Amino acid sequence: LSELEALMERMKRLQEDKEDEEASQEEMATRFEKEKKESLLVISGGILCFSIKQFAVLFTAFDDEIVSTDVSRYIEDPGFGYKDFARRGEDHLPTFRAQDYTWENHGFSLVNRLYSDIGHLLDEKFRMVYNLTYNTMATHEDVDTTTLRRALFNYVHCMYGIRYDDYDYGEVNQLLERSLKVYIKTVTCYPERTTKRMYDSYWRQFKHSEKVHVNLLLMEARMQAELLYALRAITRHLT
């Protein structure tokens, strides 16, 4: 099977499995923890390491890395950048349970209080990008891409330690192959390292418009994740 046909087959199988039997809460929690730990080991540039010890060595190297000259001219602090949410070598990684603080039930109302109407604009932007679809996958038409879009969005939140209790993270592992996970982490966390070669390495049969939509999803998911952490901190301060 081609990459495209294999992906569509996995989507179909996931839907059938979901209809036959749903995973238990314990199973879904375990799958999230596994995916969260693995996401920390995905290093931009195509490296995937398999132990916390190896990861710590590589992560130390990235800590000392200086942003290239081309990017440095646009920022005041060349050392400023993304840091993984977990401490090196930590076994019990922190988790932000989305059910305890959601954008819809908590963040939206708070941001509207702080800045009138901005919540409506942000919410419209999130919903528009998340729901955007032509119902196509490359040359195939009338395809429901909801499962795939949800996996992309939730994987970004997973990288930020955010868990949805009602989502089975086994879907992420089945739908997003290694090269795509590397691309997602690079675009989301280290955008200055993104290259055309990485862009070309995943979903080779897909249209450029579909791959651009992936980028939009990643950016909106990252923005929402950052807002959730910030707004939760403000809520705690106010109460």
Short mmCIF file of C-alpha atoms in Angstrom, two decimals:
data_model
loop_
_atom_site.label_atom_id
_atom_site.label_comp_id
_atom_site.label_asym_id
_atom_site.label_seq_id
_atom_site.Cartn_x
_atom_site.Cartn_y
_atom_site.Cartn_z
CA LEU A 1 0.00 0.00 0.00
CA SER A 2 1.09 3.56 -0.63
CA GLU A 3 1.53 5.94 2.30
CA LEU A 4 -1.87 7.47 1.57
CA GLU A 5 -3.72 4.18 1.24
CA ALA A 6 -2.12 2.88 4.44
CA LEU A 7 -3.20 5.98 6.36
CA MET A 8 -6.77 5.73 5.11
CA GLU A 9 -6.85 2.04 6.04
CA ARG A 10 -5.71 2.85 9.59
CA MET A 11 -8.39 5.55 9.88
CA LYS A 12 -11.04 3.07 8.75
CA ARG A 13 -9.81 0.41 11.16
CA LEU A 14 -9.79 2.87 14.08
CA GLN A 15 -13.40 3.77 13.39
CA GLU A 16 -14.42 0.12 13.26
CA ASP A 17 -12.56 -0.69 16.48
CA LYS A 18 -14.21 2.26 18.22
CA GLU A 19 -17.64 1.02 17.20
CA ASP A 20 -16.86 -2.53 18.40
CA GLU A 21 -15.25 -1.71 21.76
CA GLU A 22 -14.09 1.47 23.49
CA ALA A 23 -10.91 1.55 25.56
CA SER A 24 -11.25 1.89 29.33
CA GLN A 25 -10.26 5.07 31.17
CA GLU A 26 -7.24 3.24 32.60
CA GLU A 27 -6.10 2.12 29.16
CA MET A 28 -6.50 5.64 27.74
CA ALA A 29 -4.54 7.14 30.65
CA THR A 30 -1.73 4.63 30.07
CA ARG A 31 -1.63 5.40 26.35
CA PHE A 32 -1.45 9.12 27.06
CA GLU A 33 1.48 8.69 29.46
CA LYS A 34 3.29 6.58 26.87
CA GLU A 35 2.69 9.12 24.11
CA LYS A 36 3.68 12.02 26.36
CA LYS A 37 7.00 10.42 27.29
CA GLU A 38 7.74 9.48 23.69
CA SER A 39 6.99 13.04 22.53
CA LEU A 40 9.80 14.28 24.78
CA LEU A 41 12.21 11.99 22.96
CA VAL A 42 11.31 13.32 19.52
CA ILE A 43 14.07 15.74 18.60
CA SER A 44 13.76 18.22 15.76
CA GLY A 45 15.91 17.49 12.76
CA GLY A 46 14.88 13.85 12.46
CA ILE A 47 16.50 12.27 15.53
CA LEU A 48 14.47 9.89 17.67
CA CYS A 49 16.22 8.52 20.75
CA PHE A 50 14.98 5.71 22.92
CA SER A 51 16.17 6.35 26.47
CA ILE A 52 15.85 9.18 28.96
CA LYS A 53 19.62 9.11 29.47
CA GLN A 54 20.32 9.56 25.75
CA PHE A 55 17.67 12.26 25.61
CA ALA A 56 19.32 14.16 28.49
CA VAL A 57 22.65 14.21 26.62
CA LEU A 58 21.04 15.47 23.41
CA PHE A 59 18.85 17.95 25.25
CA THR A 60 21.91 19.42 26.99
CA ALA A 61 23.48 19.95 23.59
CA PHE A 62 20.38 21.79 22.36
CA ASP A 63 20.40 23.95 25.52
CA ASP A 64 23.75 25.38 24.45
CA GLU A 65 22.78 25.83 20.82
CA ILE A 66 22.73 29.40 19.54
CA VAL A 67 20.04 30.43 17.09
CA SER A 68 21.39 31.00 13.60
CA THR A 69 22.36 34.53 12.58
CA ASP A 70 19.44 34.85 10.19
CA VAL A 71 16.95 34.39 13.01
CA SER A 72 18.92 36.25 15.67
CA ARG A 73 18.49 39.56 13.88
CA TYR A 74 14.74 39.46 14.63
CA ILE A 75 14.89 38.73 18.37
CA GLU A 76 16.41 40.44 21.40
CA ASP A 77 17.43 37.27 23.27
CA PRO A 78 19.05 34.59 21.02
CA GLY A 79 18.89 32.09 23.88
CA PHE A 80 15.12 32.37 24.24
CA GLY A 81 13.22 29.35 23.00
CA TYR A 82 11.06 26.34 23.76
CA LYS A 83 11.82 24.18 26.80
CA ASP A 84 10.24 20.77 27.35
CA PHE A 85 7.74 20.90 30.20
CA ALA A 86 9.38 18.03 32.15
CA ARG A 87 12.67 18.04 34.02
CA ARG A 88 15.40 15.85 32.62
CA GLY A 89 15.24 12.27 33.85
CA GLU A 90 11.91 12.81 35.61
CA ASP A 91 9.79 9.64 35.81
CA HIS A 92 6.45 11.19 36.74
CA LEU A 93 5.80 13.86 34.16
CA PRO A 94 3.36 16.66 35.05
CA THR A 95 -0.06 16.50 33.41
CA PHE A 96 -2.52 19.30 32.75
CA ARG A 97 -5.98 17.67 32.78
CA ALA A 98 -8.05 19.54 30.21
CA GLN A 99 -11.24 18.69 32.09
CA ASP A 100 -10.04 20.78 35.04
CA TYR A 101 -9.46 23.87 32.91
CA THR A 102 -10.80 24.03 29.38
CA TRP A 103 -10.81 26.80 26.81
CA GLU A 104 -14.58 26.51 26.32
CA ASN A 105 -15.58 26.53 30.00
CA HIS A 106 -12.87 28.61 31.64
CA GLY A 107 -10.34 30.30 29.36
CA PHE A 108 -12.87 31.83 26.96
CA SER A 109 -14.82 33.70 29.68
CA LEU A 110 -11.69 34.87 31.51
CA VAL A 111 -9.98 36.29 28.44
CA ASN A 112 -13.19 38.14 27.56
CA ARG A 113 -13.16 39.69 31.04
CA LEU A 114 -9.57 40.80 30.61
CA TYR A 115 -9.96 42.08 27.04
CA SER A 116 -13.49 42.63 25.78
CA ASP A 117 -14.53 40.48 22.79
CA ILE A 118 -11.06 39.00 22.20
CA GLY A 119 -12.37 35.65 23.43
CA HIS A 120 -14.92 35.54 20.60
CA LEU A 121 -12.25 36.32 18.01
CA LEU A 122 -9.86 33.67 19.36
CA ASP A 123 -12.61 31.09 19.63
CA GLU A 124 -13.71 31.73 16.05
CA LYS A 125 -10.11 31.36 14.88
CA PHE A 126 -9.60 28.08 16.76
CA ARG A 127 -12.87 26.61 15.47
CA MET A 128 -12.31 27.74 11.89
CA VAL A 129 -8.87 26.14 11.62
CA TYR A 130 -9.90 22.96 13.46
CA ASN A 131 -13.00 22.42 11.31
CA LEU A 132 -11.45 23.47 8.01
CA THR A 133 -11.67 20.64 5.48
CA TYR A 134 -12.44 19.96 1.84
CA ASN A 135 -13.29 16.37 2.79
CA THR A 136 -10.42 15.19 0.65
CA MET A 137 -7.17 13.30 1.16
CA ALA A 138 -4.92 13.79 -1.85
CA THR A 139 -6.89 12.32 -4.78
CA HIS A 140 -9.64 10.81 -2.61
CA GLU A 141 -12.89 12.73 -2.12
CA ASP A 142 -15.73 12.53 0.42
CA VAL A 143 -13.35 11.57 3.22
CA ASP A 144 -14.15 12.38 6.85
CA THR A 145 -10.84 13.74 8.17
CA THR A 146 -12.10 14.47 11.70
CA THR A 147 -10.08 11.63 13.26
CA LEU A 148 -6.86 12.82 11.63
CA ARG A 149 -7.38 16.49 12.50
CA ARG A 150 -8.13 15.57 16.10
CA ALA A 151 -4.97 13.46 16.31
CA LEU A 152 -2.82 16.34 15.05
CA PHE A 153 -4.37 18.87 17.44
CA ASN A 154 -4.26 16.58 20.47
CA TYR A 155 -0.69 15.48 19.80
CA VAL A 156 0.49 19.08 20.10
CA HIS A 157 -1.37 19.42 23.40
CA CYS A 158 0.13 16.11 24.49
CA MET A 159 3.62 17.52 23.89
CA TYR A 160 2.64 20.32 26.26
CA GLY A 161 1.43 17.83 28.89
CA ILE A 162 -2.29 18.45 28.29
CA ARG A 163 -4.54 15.39 28.49
CA TYR A 164 -8.16 14.92 27.40
CA ASP A 165 -9.74 12.13 29.45
CA ASP A 166 -12.21 11.26 26.70
CA TYR A 167 -9.59 10.86 23.96
CA ASP A 168 -7.80 7.62 23.11
CA TYR A 169 -4.15 8.53 22.46
CA GLY A 170 -3.66 5.20 20.75
CA GLU A 171 -5.09 7.00 17.70
CA VAL A 172 -2.13 9.39 17.68
CA ASN A 173 0.37 6.56 17.53
CA GLN A 174 -1.49 4.83 14.71
CA LEU A 175 -2.15 7.88 12.52
CA LEU A 176 1.02 9.94 12.90
CA GLU A 177 4.15 8.24 11.63
CA ARG A 178 7.65 9.03 12.89
CA SER A 179 8.61 11.58 10.21
CA LEU A 180 5.37 13.50 10.81
CA LYS A 181 5.93 13.57 14.59
CA VAL A 182 9.40 14.98 14.03
CA TYR A 183 7.95 17.60 11.71
CA ILE A 184 5.19 18.48 14.21
CA LYS A 185 7.63 19.00 17.07
CA THR A 186 9.97 21.06 14.92
CA VAL A 187 7.26 23.36 13.55
CA THR A 188 5.58 23.72 16.94
CA CYS A 189 8.61 24.04 19.21
CA TYR A 190 11.58 24.98 17.01
CA PRO A 191 10.12 26.62 13.86
CA GLU A 192 13.48 28.15 12.94
CA ARG A 193 14.82 24.63 12.32
CA THR A 194 12.10 23.65 9.86
CA THR A 195 13.41 22.77 6.41
CA LYS A 196 11.83 22.00 3.06
CA ARG A 197 13.33 18.52 3.25
CA MET A 198 11.35 17.87 6.44
CA TYR A 199 8.22 19.28 4.82
CA ASP A 200 8.68 16.97 1.85
CA SER A 201 9.37 13.91 4.01
CA TYR A 202 5.80 13.29 5.15
CA TRP A 203 2.51 12.78 3.30
CA ARG A 204 4.25 12.88 -0.08
CA GLN A 205 1.03 12.24 -1.99
CA PHE A 206 -0.94 15.03 -0.31
CA LYS A 207 -1.64 18.43 -1.85
CA HIS A 208 0.27 21.46 -0.62
CA SER A 209 -2.99 23.03 0.59
CA GLU A 210 -3.56 20.00 2.83
CA LYS A 211 -0.06 20.19 4.28
CA VAL A 212 -0.43 23.92 4.86
CA HIS A 213 -3.60 23.13 6.80
CA VAL A 214 -1.48 20.87 9.00
CA ASN A 215 0.75 23.85 9.80
CA LEU A 216 -2.28 25.99 10.66
CA LEU A 217 -3.59 23.27 12.98
CA LEU A 218 -0.22 22.96 14.72
CA MET A 219 0.09 26.70 15.31
CA GLU A 220 -3.45 27.09 16.64
CA ALA A 221 -3.05 24.05 18.90
CA ARG A 222 0.17 25.51 20.29
CA MET A 223 -1.41 28.90 20.86
CA GLN A 224 -4.39 27.37 22.67
CA ALA A 225 -2.07 25.24 24.85
CA GLU A 226 -0.04 28.30 25.86
CA LEU A 227 -3.22 30.26 26.57
CA LEU A 228 -4.56 27.48 28.78
CA TYR A 229 -1.44 27.50 30.96
CA ALA A 230 -1.37 31.30 31.16
CA LEU A 231 -5.09 31.73 31.85
CA ARG A 232 -5.11 28.96 34.46
CA ALA A 233 -2.29 30.74 36.29
CA ILE A 234 -4.23 34.04 36.17
CA THR A 235 -7.37 32.28 37.46
CA ARG A 236 -5.44 30.83 40.40
CA HIS A 237 -4.00 34.25 41.16
CA LEU A 238 -7.42 35.91 41.09
CA THR A 239 -8.95 33.28 43.38
#
